[in-house]
Coordinates of C-alpha atoms in Angstrom, one line a residue:
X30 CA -42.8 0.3 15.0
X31 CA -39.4 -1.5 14.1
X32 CA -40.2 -5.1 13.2
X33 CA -37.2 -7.9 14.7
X34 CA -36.7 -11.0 12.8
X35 CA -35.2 -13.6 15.7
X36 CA -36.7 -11.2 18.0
X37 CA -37.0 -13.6 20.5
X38 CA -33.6 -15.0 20.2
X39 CA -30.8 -14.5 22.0
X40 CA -29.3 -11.2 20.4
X41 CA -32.9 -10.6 19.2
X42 CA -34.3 -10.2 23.4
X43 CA -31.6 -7.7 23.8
X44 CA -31.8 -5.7 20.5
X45 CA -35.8 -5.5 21.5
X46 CA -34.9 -4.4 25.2
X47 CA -32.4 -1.5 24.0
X48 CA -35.2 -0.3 21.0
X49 CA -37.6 -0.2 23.6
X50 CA -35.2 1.9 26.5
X51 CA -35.2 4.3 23.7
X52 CA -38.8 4.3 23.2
X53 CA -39.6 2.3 20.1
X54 CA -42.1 -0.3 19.6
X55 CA -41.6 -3.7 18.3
X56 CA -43.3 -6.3 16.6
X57 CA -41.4 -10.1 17.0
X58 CA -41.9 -12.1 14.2
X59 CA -41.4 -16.0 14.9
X60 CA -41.9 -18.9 12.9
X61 CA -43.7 -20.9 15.5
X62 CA -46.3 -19.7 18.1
X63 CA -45.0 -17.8 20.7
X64 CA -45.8 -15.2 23.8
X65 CA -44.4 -12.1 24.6
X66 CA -41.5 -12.7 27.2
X67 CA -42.1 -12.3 30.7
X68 CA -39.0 -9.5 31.1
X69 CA -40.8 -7.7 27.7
X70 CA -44.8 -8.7 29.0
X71 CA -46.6 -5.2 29.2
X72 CA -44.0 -3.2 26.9
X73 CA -44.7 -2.0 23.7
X74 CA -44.1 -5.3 22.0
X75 CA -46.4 -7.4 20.0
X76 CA -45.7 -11.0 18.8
X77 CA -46.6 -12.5 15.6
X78 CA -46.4 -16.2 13.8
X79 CA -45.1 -15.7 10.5
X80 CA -42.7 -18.0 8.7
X81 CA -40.2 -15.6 6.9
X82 CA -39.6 -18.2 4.3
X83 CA -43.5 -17.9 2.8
X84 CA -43.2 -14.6 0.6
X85 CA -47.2 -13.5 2.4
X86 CA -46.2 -14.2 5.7
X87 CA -44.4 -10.8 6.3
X88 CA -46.6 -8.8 4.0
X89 CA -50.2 -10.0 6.0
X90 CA -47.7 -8.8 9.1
X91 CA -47.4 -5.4 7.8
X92 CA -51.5 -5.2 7.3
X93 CA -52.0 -5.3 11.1
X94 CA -48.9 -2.7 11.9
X95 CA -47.2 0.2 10.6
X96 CA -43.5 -1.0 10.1
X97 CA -41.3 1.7 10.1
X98 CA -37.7 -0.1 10.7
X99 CA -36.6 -3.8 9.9
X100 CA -33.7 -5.5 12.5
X101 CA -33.2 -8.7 10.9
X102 CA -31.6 -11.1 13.2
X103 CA -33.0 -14.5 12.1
X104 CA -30.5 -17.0 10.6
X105 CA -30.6 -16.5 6.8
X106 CA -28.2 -19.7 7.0
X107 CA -29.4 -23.4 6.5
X108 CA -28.1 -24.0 10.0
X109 CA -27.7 -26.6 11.8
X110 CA -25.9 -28.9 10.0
X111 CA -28.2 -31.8 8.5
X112 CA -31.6 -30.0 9.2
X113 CA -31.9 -29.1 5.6
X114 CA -31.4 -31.0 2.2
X115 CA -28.5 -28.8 0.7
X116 CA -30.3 -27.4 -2.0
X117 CA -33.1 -26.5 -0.5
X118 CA -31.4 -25.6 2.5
X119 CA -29.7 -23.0 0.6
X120 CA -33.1 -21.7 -1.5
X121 CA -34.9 -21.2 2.1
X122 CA -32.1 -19.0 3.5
X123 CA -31.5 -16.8 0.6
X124 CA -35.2 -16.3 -0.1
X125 CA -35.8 -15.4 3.6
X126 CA -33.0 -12.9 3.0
X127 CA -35.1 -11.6 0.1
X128 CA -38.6 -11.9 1.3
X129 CA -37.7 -9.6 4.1
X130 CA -36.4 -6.9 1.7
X131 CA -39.4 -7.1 -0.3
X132 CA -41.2 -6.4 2.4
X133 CA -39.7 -3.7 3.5
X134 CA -39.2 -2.1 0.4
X135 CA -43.5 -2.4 0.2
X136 CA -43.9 -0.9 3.3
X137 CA -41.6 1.9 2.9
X138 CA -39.1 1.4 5.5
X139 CA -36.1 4.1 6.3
X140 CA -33.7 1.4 7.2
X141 CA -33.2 -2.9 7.2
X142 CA -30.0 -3.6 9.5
X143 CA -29.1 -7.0 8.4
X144 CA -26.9 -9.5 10.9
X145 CA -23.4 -10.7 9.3
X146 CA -20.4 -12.0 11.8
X147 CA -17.5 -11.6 12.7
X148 CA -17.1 -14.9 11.3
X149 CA -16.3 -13.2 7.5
X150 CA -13.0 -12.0 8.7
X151 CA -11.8 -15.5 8.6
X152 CA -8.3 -15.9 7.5
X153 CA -8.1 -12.1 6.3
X154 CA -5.2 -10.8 9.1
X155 CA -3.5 -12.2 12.0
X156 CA -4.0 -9.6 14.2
X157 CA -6.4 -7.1 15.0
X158 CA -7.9 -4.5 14.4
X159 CA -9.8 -5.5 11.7
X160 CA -11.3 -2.4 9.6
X161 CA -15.1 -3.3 7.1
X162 CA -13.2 -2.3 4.4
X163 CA -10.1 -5.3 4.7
X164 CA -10.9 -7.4 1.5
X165 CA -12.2 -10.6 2.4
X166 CA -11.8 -13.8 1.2
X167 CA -13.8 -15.5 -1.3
X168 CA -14.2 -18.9 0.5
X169 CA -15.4 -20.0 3.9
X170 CA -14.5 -23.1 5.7
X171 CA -18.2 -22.9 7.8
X172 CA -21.4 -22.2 6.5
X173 CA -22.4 -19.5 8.4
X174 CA -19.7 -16.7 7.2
X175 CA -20.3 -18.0 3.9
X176 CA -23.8 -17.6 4.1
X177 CA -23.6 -14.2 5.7
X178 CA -21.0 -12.9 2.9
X179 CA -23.5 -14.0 0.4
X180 CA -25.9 -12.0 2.2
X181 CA -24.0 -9.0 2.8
X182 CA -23.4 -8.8 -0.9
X183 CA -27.0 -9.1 -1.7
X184 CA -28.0 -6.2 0.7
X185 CA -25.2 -4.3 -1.1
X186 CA -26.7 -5.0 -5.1
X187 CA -30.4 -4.8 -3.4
X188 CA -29.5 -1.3 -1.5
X189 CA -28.4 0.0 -5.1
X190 CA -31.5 -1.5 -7.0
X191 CA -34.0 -0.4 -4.7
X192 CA -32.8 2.7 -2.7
X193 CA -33.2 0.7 0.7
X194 CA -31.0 1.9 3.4
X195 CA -29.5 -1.9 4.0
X196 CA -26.9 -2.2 6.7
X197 CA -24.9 -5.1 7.7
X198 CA -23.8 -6.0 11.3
X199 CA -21.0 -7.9 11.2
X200 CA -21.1 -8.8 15.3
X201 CA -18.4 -10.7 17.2
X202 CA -18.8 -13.2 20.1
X203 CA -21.8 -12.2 22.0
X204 CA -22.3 -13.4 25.4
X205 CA -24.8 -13.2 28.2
X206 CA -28.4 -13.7 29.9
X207 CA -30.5 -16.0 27.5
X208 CA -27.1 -17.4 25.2
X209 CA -26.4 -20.5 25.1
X210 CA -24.5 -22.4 28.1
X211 CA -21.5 -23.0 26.4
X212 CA -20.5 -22.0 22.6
X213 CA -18.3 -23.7 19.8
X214 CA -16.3 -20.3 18.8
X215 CA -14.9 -18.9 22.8
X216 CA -14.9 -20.7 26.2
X217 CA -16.4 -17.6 28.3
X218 CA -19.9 -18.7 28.1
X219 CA -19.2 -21.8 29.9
X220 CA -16.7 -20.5 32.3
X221 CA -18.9 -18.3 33.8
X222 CA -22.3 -20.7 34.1
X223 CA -19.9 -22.7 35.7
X224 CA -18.3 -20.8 38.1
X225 CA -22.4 -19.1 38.7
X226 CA -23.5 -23.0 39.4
X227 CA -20.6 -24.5 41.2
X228 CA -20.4 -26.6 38.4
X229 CA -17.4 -27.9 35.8
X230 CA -17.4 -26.2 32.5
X231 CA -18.5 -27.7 29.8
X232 CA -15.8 -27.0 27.5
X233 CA -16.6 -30.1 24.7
X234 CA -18.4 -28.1 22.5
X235 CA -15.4 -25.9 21.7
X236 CA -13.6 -26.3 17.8
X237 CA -10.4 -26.0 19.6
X238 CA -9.3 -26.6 23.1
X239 CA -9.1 -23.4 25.5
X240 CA -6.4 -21.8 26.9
X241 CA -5.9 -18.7 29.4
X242 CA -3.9 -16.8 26.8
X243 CA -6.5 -17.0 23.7
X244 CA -8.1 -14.1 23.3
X245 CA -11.5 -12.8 20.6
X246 CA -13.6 -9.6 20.5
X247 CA -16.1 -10.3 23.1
X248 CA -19.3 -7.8 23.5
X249 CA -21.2 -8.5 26.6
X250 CA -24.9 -9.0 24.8
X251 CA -26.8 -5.5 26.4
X252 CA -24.0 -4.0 24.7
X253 CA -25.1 -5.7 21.3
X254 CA -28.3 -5.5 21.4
X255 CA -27.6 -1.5 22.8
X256 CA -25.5 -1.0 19.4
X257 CA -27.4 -2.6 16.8
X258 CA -30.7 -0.6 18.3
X259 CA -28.0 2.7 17.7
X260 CA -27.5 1.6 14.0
X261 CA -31.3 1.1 13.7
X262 CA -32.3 4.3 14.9
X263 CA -29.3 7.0 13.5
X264 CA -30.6 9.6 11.5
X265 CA -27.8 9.0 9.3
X266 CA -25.3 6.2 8.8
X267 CA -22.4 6.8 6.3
X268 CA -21.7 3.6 5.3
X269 CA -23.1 -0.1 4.7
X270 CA -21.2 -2.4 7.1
X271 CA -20.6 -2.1 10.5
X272 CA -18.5 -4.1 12.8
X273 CA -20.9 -4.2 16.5
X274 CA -18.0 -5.9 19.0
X275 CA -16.4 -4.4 22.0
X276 CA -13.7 -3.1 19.9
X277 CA -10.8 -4.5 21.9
X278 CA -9.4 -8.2 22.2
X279 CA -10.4 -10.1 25.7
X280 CA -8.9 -13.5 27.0
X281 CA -9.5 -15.6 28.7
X282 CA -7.2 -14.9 31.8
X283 CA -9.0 -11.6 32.1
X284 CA -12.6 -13.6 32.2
X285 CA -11.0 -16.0 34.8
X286 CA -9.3 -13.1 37.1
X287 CA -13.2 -11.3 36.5
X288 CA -14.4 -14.7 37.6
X289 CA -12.5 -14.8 40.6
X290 CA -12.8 -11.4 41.4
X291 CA -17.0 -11.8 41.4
X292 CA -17.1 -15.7 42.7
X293 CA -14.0 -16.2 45.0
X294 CA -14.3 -19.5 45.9
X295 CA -14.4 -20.7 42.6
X296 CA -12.3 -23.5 40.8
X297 CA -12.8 -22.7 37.3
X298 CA -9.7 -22.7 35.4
X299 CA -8.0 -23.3 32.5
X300 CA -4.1 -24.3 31.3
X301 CA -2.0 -22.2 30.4
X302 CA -0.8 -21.2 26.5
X303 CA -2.8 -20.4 23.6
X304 CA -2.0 -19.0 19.7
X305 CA -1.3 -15.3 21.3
X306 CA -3.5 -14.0 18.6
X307 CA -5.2 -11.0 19.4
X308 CA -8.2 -10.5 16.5
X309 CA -10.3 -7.5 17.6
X310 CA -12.9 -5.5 15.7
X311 CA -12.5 -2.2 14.6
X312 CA -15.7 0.1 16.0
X313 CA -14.6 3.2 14.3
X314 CA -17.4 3.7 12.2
X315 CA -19.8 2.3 14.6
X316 CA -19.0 5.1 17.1
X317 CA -18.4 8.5 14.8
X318 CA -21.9 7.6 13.3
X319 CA -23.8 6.4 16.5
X320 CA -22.4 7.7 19.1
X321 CA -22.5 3.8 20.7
X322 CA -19.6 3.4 23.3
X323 CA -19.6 -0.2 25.7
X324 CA -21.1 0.0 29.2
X325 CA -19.7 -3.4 30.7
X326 CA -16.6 -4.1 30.9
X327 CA -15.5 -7.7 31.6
X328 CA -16.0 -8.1 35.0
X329 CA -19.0 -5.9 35.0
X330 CA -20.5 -8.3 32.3
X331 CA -19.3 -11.0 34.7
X332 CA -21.0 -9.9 37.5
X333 CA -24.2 -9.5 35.5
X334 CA -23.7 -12.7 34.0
X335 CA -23.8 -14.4 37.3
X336 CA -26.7 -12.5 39.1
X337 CA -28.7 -13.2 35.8
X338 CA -27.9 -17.1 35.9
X339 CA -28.6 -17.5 40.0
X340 CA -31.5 -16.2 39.7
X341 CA -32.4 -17.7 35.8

């Protein structure tokens, strides 16, 4: 039974689906009280409260199921911004990190896949692809790739300590069913709920203004959840970081011609221009090891996208 921290999140739903397609069981762990998901009711999946934070919670868990495999997808980050003091903030996501090891090391596990991001990259290259092994740089202007490089280099030291198969995930921009309706990072989201709803986009949550030429690594989320259930379950994985993206650079005027191509009537748009970056992931290792290769291309992933939001 492969135990899923965030299980019940957004790339935690997916991860579940794809462990289950390939006949796994699950047990979701979730800090508050919560029921099995109608699209995962009468699967192999059980739920259970348990704040990760309290060092008993995930031990007591492991009393009432044999945990053979960790996926852990809940934010060790004190995210979002003001919910935590600093300090403390900072204790609770670390010690998450570490009660989940302990745990795992207890129980005996063959493998804890760990989520990272893309986010780590930042400032490393201006162009793609990016390889795990590009040195990265010791400071972060966000707190969530500088949480998740402090936690990638704990799982590193703790892998050699303790003789834990630990594996990061460094994964890109994930979108699709159950994400959020519009996201700070890449303006896809959004386009595509509105051009689903007949609505504007909401593009005010974005750091930066959108533009058709901009372009980011964009896995569709079945894909995700589809690769990190491929790192979970490999018999043997060669090394300790893995990028989980689409492996290719998408923009936005490819989303927008999908868009059109699935809604025609649509008015979704955006100006043209844009950095003409193109940042894209390197999946080398993810596929000579795995085997994982993307099913959805973008206006596949578009299509689904809008079927899953019509009928949402």
């Amino acid at each position: 039974m492969i135990l899923v921290t965030g299980g019940l999140g957004f790339i935690g739903r997916h991860t579940v689906r794809a462990l289950l397609d390939l006949g796994e069981s699950c047990v979701l762990v979730q800090r508050r009280t919560a029921e099995v998901p109608e699209d995962l009711a009468g699967e192999r999946v059980v739920v259970e409260q348990a704040d990760i934070i309290d060092p008993s919670a995930l031990p007591s868990v492991g009393e009432r199921h044999e945990i053979t495999g960790v996926v852990h997808l809940a934010g060790s980050v004190p995210w979002p911004p003001g919910a935590h003091e600093p300090v403390d903030g900072a204790r609770k996501a670390i010690a998450s990190l570490l009660n989940v090891v302990e745990a795992a090391r207890q129980w005996g596990v063959s493998r804890v896949g760990v989520a990272s991001t893309v986010g780590v990259y930042a400032g490393v290259a201006e162009e793609g692809p990016l390889q795990e092994d590009v040195p990265l740089s010791m400071s972060s202007g966000h707190v969530i790739p500088a949480f998740k490089k402090i936690g990638e280099l704990l799982t590193d030291h703790l892998a050699g300590v303790t003789g834990l198969d630990l594996v990061n995930y460094r994964i890109a921009a994930i979108w699709g069913p159950h994400g959020h309706a519009a996201s700070p990072f890449f303006a896809a989201p959004a386009l595509v709920r509105a051009a689903a709803l007949g609505t504007e986009p909401d593009l005010a949550p974005l750091y930066a203004p959108a533009h058709a030429e901009d372009a980011i690594d964009m896995c569709y989320a079945k894909d995700c959840g589809r690769a990190i259930a491929a790192l979970q379950l490999a018999e043997v994985l060669n090394h300790r970081t893995y990028n989980v993206s689409s492996g290719r650079a998408t923009s936005n005027a490819e989303v927008l011609a999908a868009i059109r191509n699935v809604v025609p009537d649509t008015r979704v748009d955006l100006p043209a221009g844009g950095s003409g970056r193109r940042l894209w992931l390197d999946t080398t290792r993810l596929a000579q090891d795995t085997g994982f290769r993307p099913a959805y291309d973008t206006e596949r992933a578009v299509a689904d996208y809008v079927s899953w939001l019509r009928a949402a």
